[in-house]
Each structure stands twice: as C-alpha cells, then as structure tokens.
PDB file of C-alpha atoms in Angstrom:
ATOM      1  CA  UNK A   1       9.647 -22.976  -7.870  1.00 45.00           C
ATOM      2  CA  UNK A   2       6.410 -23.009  -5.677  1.00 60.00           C
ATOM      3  CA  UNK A   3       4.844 -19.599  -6.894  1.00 77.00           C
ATOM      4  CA  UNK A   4       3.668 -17.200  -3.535  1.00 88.00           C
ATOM      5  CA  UNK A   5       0.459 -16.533  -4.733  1.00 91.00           C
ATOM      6  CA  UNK A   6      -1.416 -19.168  -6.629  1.00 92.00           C
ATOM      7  CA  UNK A   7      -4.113 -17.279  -6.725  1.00 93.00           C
ATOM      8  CA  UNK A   8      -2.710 -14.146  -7.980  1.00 93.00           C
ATOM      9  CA  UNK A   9      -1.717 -11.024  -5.724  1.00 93.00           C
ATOM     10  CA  UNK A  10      -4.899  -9.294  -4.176  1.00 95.00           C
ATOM     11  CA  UNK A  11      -6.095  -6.152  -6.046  1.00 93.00           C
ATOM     12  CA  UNK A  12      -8.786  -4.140  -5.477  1.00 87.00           C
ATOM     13  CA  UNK A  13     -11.330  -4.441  -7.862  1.00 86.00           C
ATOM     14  CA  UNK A  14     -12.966  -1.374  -8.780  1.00 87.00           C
ATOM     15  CA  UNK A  15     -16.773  -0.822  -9.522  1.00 91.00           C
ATOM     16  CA  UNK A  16     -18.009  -3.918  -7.129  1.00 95.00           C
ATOM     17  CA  UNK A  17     -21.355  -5.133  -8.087  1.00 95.00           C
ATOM     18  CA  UNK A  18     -23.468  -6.774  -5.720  1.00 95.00           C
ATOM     19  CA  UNK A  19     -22.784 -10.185  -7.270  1.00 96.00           C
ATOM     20  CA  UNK A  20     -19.436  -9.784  -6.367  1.00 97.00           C
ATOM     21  CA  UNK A  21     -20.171  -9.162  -2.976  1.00 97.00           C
ATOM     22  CA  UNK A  22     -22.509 -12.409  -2.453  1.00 97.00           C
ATOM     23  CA  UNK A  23     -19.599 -14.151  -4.291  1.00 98.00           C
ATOM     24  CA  UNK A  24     -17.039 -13.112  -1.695  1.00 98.00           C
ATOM     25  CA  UNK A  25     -19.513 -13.335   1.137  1.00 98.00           C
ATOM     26  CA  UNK A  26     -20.267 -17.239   0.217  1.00 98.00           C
ATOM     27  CA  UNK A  27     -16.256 -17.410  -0.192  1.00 98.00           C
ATOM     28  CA  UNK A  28     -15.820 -16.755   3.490  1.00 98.00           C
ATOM     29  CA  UNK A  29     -18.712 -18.673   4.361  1.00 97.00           C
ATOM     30  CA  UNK A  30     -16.912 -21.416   2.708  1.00 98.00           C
ATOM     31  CA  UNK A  31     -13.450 -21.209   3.618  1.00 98.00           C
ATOM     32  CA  UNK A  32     -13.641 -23.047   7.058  1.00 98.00           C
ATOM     33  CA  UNK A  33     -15.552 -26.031   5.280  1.00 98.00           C
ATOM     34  CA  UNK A  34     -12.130 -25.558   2.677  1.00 98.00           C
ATOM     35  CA  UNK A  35      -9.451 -25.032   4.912  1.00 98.00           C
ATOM     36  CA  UNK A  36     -10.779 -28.301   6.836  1.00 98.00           C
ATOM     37  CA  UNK A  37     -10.457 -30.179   4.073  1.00 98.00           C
ATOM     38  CA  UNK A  38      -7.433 -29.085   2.669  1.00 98.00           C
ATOM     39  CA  UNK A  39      -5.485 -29.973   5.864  1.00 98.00           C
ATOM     40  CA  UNK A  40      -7.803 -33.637   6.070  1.00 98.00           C
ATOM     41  CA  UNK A  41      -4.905 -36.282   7.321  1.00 98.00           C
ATOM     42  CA  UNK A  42      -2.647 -34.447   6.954  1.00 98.00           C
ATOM     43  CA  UNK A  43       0.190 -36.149   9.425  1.00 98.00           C
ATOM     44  CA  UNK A  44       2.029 -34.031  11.927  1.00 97.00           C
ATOM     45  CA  UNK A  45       5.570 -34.125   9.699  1.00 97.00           C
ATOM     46  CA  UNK A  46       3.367 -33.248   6.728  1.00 98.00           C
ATOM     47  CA  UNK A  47       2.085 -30.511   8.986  1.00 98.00           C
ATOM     48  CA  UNK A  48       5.540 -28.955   9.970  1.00 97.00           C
ATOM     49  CA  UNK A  49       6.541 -28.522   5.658  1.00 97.00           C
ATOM     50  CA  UNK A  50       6.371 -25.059   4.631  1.00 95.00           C
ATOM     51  CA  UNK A  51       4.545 -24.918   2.197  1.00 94.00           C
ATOM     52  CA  UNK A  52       7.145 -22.948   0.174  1.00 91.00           C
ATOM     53  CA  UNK A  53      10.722 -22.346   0.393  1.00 89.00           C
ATOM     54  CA  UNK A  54      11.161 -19.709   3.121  1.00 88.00           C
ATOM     55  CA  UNK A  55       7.563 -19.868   4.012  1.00 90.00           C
ATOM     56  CA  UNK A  56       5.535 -21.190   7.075  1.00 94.00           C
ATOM     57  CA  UNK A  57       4.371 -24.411   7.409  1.00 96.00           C
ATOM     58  CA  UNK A  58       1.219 -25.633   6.831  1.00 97.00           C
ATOM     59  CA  UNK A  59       0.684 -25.834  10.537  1.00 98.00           C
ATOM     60  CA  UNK A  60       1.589 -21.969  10.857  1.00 97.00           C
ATOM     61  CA  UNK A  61      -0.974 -20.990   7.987  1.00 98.00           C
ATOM     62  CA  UNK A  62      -3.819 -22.652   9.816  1.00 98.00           C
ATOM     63  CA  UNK A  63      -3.049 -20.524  12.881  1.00 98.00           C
ATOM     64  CA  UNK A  64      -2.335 -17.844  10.985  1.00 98.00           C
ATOM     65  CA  UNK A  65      -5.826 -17.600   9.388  1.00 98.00           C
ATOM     66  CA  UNK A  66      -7.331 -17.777  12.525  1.00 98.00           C
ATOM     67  CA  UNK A  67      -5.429 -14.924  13.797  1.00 98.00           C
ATOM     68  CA  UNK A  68      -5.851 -12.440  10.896  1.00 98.00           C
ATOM     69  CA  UNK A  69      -9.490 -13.328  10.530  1.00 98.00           C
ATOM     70  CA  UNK A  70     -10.091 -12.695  13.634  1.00 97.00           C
ATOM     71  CA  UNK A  71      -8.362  -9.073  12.921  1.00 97.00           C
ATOM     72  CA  UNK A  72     -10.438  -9.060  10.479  1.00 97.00           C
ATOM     73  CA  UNK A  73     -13.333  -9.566  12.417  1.00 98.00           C
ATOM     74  CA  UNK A  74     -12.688  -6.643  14.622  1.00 97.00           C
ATOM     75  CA  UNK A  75     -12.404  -4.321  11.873  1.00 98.00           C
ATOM     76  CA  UNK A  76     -15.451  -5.276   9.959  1.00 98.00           C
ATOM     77  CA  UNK A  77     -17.308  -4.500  13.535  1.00 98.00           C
ATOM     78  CA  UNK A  78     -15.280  -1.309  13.833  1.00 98.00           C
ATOM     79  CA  UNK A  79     -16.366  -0.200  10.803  1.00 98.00           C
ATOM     80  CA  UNK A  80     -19.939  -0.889  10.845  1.00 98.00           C
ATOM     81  CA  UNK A  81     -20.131   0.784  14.009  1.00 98.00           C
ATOM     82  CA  UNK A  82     -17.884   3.556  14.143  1.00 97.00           C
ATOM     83  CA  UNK A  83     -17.573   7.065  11.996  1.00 97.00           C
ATOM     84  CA  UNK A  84     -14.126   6.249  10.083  1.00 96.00           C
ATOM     85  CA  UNK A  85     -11.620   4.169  12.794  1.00 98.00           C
ATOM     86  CA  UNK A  86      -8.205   3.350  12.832  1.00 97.00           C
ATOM     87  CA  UNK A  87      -7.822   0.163  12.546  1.00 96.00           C
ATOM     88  CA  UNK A  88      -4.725  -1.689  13.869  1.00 93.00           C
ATOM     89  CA  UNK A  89      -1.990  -3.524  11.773  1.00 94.00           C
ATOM     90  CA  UNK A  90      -0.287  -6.424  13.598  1.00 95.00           C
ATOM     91  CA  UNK A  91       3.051  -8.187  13.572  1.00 96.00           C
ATOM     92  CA  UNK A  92       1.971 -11.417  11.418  1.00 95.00           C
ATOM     93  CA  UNK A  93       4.811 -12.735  11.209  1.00 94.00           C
ATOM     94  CA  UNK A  94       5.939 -12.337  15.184  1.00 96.00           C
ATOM     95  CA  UNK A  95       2.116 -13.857  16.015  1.00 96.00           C
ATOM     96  CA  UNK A  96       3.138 -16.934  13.906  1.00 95.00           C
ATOM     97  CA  UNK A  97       5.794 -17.625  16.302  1.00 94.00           C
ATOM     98  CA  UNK A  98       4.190 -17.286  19.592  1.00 96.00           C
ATOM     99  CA  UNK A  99       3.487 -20.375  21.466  1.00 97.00           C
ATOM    100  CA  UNK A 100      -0.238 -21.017  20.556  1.00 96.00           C
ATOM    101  CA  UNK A 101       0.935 -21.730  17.472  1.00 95.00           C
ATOM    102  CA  UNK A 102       2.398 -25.153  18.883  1.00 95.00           C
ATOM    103  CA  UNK A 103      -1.189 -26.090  19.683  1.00 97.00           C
ATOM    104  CA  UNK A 104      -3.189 -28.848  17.590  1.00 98.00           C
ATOM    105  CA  UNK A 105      -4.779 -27.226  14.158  1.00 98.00           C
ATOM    106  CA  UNK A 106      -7.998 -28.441  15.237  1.00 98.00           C
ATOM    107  CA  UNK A 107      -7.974 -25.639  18.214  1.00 98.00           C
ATOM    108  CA  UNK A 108      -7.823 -23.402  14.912  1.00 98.00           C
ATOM    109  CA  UNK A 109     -10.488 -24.678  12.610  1.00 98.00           C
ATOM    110  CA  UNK A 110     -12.302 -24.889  15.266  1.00 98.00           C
ATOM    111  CA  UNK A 111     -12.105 -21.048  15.835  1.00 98.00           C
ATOM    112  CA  UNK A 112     -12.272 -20.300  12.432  1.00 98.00           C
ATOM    113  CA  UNK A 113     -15.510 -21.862  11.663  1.00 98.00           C
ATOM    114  CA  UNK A 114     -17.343 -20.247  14.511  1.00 98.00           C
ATOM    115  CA  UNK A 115     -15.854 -17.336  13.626  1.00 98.00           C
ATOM    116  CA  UNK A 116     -16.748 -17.628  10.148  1.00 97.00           C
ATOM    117  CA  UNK A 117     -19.999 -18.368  11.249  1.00 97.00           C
ATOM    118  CA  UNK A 118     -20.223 -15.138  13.185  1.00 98.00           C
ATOM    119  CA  UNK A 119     -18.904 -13.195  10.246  1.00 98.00           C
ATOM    120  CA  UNK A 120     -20.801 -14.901   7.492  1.00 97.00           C
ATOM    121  CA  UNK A 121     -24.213 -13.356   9.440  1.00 97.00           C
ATOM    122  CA  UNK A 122     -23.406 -10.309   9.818  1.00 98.00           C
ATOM    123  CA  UNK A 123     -22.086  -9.761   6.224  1.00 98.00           C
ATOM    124  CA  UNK A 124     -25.345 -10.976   4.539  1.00 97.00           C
ATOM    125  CA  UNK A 125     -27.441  -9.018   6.807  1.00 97.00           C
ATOM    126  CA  UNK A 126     -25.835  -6.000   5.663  1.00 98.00           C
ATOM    127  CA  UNK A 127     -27.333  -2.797   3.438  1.00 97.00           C
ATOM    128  CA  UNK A 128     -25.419  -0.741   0.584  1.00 96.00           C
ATOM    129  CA  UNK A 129     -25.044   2.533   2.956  1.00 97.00           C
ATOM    130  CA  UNK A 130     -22.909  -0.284   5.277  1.00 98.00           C
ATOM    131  CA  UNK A 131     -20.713  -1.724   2.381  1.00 98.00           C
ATOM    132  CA  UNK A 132     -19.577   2.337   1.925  1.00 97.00           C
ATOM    133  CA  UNK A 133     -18.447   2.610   5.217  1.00 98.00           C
ATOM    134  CA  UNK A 134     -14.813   3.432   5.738  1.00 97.00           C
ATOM    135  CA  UNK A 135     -11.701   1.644   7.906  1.00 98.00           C
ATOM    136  CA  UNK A 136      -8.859   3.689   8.352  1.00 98.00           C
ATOM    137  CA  UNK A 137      -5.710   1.397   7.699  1.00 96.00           C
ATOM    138  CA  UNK A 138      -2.625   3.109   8.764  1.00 95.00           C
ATOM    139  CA  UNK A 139      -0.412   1.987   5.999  1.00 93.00           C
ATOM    140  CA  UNK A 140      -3.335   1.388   3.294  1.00 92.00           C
ATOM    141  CA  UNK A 141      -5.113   4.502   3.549  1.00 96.00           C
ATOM    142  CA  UNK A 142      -9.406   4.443   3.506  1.00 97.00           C
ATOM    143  CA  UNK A 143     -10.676   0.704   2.942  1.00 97.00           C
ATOM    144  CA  UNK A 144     -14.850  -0.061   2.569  1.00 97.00           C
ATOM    145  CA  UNK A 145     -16.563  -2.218   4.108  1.00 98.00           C
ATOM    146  CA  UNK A 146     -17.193  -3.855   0.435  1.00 97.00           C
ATOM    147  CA  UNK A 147     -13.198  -4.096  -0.086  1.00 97.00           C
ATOM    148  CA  UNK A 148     -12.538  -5.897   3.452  1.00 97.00           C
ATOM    149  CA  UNK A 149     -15.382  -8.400   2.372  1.00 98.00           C
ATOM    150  CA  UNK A 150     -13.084  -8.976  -0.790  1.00 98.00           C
ATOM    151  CA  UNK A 151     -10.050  -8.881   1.216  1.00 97.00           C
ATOM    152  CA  UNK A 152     -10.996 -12.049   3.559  1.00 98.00           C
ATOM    153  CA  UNK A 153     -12.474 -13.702   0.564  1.00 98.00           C
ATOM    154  CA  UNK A 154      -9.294 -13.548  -0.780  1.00 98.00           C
ATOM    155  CA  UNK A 155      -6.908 -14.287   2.066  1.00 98.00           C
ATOM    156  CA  UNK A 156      -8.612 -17.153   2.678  1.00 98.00           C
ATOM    157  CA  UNK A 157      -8.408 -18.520  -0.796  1.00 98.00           C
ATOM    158  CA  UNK A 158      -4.776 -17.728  -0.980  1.00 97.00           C
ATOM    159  CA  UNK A 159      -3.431 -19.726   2.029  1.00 97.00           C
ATOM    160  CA  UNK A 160      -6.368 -22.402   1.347  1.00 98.00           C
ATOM    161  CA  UNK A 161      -4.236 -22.632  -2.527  1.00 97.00           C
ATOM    162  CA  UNK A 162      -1.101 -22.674  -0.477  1.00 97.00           C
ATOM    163  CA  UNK A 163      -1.924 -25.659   1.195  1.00 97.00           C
ATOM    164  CA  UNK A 164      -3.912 -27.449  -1.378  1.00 97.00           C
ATOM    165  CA  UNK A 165      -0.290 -26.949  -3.942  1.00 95.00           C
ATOM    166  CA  UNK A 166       1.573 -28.216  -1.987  1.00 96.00           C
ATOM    167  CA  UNK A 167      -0.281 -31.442  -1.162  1.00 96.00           C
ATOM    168  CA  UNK A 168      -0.679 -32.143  -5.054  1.00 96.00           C
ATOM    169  CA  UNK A 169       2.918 -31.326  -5.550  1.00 94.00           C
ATOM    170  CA  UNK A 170       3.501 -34.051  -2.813  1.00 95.00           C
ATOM    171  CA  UNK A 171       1.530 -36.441  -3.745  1.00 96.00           C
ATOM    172  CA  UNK A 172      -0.315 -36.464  -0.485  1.00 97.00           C
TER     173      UNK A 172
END
C-alpha cells in the first residue's frame, strides 16, 4: 500500500531557528531543479499513473504544484505587505481538473522554476520582524511568514516523494 505521505504529514514545528529557515528557503530554491528531475522521461502513459490508488497522476501533481505555489506566492506577498490579510483557500482538487491541466508538464516546470526563482529572492532578502508577520487562513487560523516558508518547503518535498516512489516502485 503506497503510503500518502512519504515524507510524513506536515506539522508545524515550534521554536524555528534561523537554520531552519535557510534550510527550507534552499528547499524551495531546490524543488524546481527536483521536481524536473523526478519527472525526467517520464513517457506520457507513465505520466497519466496516479501515483497512488485514488490519487492524481503524476501529470496532475506537476500542475498541481504550480498552482498552489503560485497561491502560495500570493500569500507570502500579502503578508509581507499587508497588516494581517485573509488569505484565500482554493478548490485543489476542482483546479486539478480544469483543462490546463491537459497541457504538456513542461508548461508547468517551466512556471514553477521562474516562480521559484521569484520566491527564492524575496525569501532570502527577508529580516526577522518579516518572518513574524501574520496570514490570516480562514480554516487554519494565524500562519507566519516563517511557517508558510516551511509550508512550501514541505509541499514541495511531499509531491516531489510522491513521484520519485512511485518511479522506484515501477522500476522506471
């Protein structure tokens, strides 16, 4: 049985140092450069597998990074330059269904990188007064700055892992 989270389920860690924070920054500096290489000739069959029973496939996970990171995006900007926002939840699972999601992963990690490339700047760049700043999730209550940063570390890591099982439980 393909486990859901081979990484283990996200917690939030409590008393961050600033080593973790470089550690998840240079995680989601590195997770384009991953997720590239995870999905490396892959074939367009091997593409369409989810990667576990019930789950997307692989295809749908590359997309699907794209998408929330760029959520993500938008809420790390929020919160570095607004007092306390709301930040918007989205349907997930409804965006992985939409029919951009039928386009070539490449349209993807392309996106991704730059994005990551974006984001990766403006998280080193930042002070301690910015990693206390506060989102305003509507279903998980105050978030920092610091906790998003280990959020998208994480996310990325996970679905990377999802990818990267199932191709050694393939074989491929």
């Amino acid at each position: 049985m393909f486990n859901q989270y081979p990484i283990g389920k996200f917690t939030v860690k409590e008393n961050i140092q600033k080593g973790d924070i470089q550690g998840w920054i240079s995680d989601i500096g590195n997770a384009p450069k991953q997720l590239s290489e995870a999905v490396k000739g892959l074939s367009e069959e091997q593409l369409a597998t989810p990667y576990r029973e019930g789950g997307w496939k692989l295809s749908q996970v590359v997309h699907h990074l794209a998408d929330s990171h760029l959520n993500g995006y938008i809420r790390f900007k929020l919160g570095l330059t607004e007092r306390d926002p709301i930040i918007n939840t989205y349907d997930e699972v409804s965006w992985a269904k939409l029919p951009d999601n039928d386009l070539p992963i490449e349209v993807s990690l392309h996106l991704l990188s730059a994005l990551h490339e974006r984001l990766h700047k403006m998280l080193n760049s930042l002070e301690e007064k910015d990693l206390k700043k506060i989102v305003q999730h509507p279903e998980n209550g105050k978030i920092t700055v610091e906790q998003l940063i280990a959020t998208y570390a994480w996310h990325g890591k996970h679905h990377i892992a999802h990818i990267t099982t199932l191709r050694n439980q393939k074989g491929w």
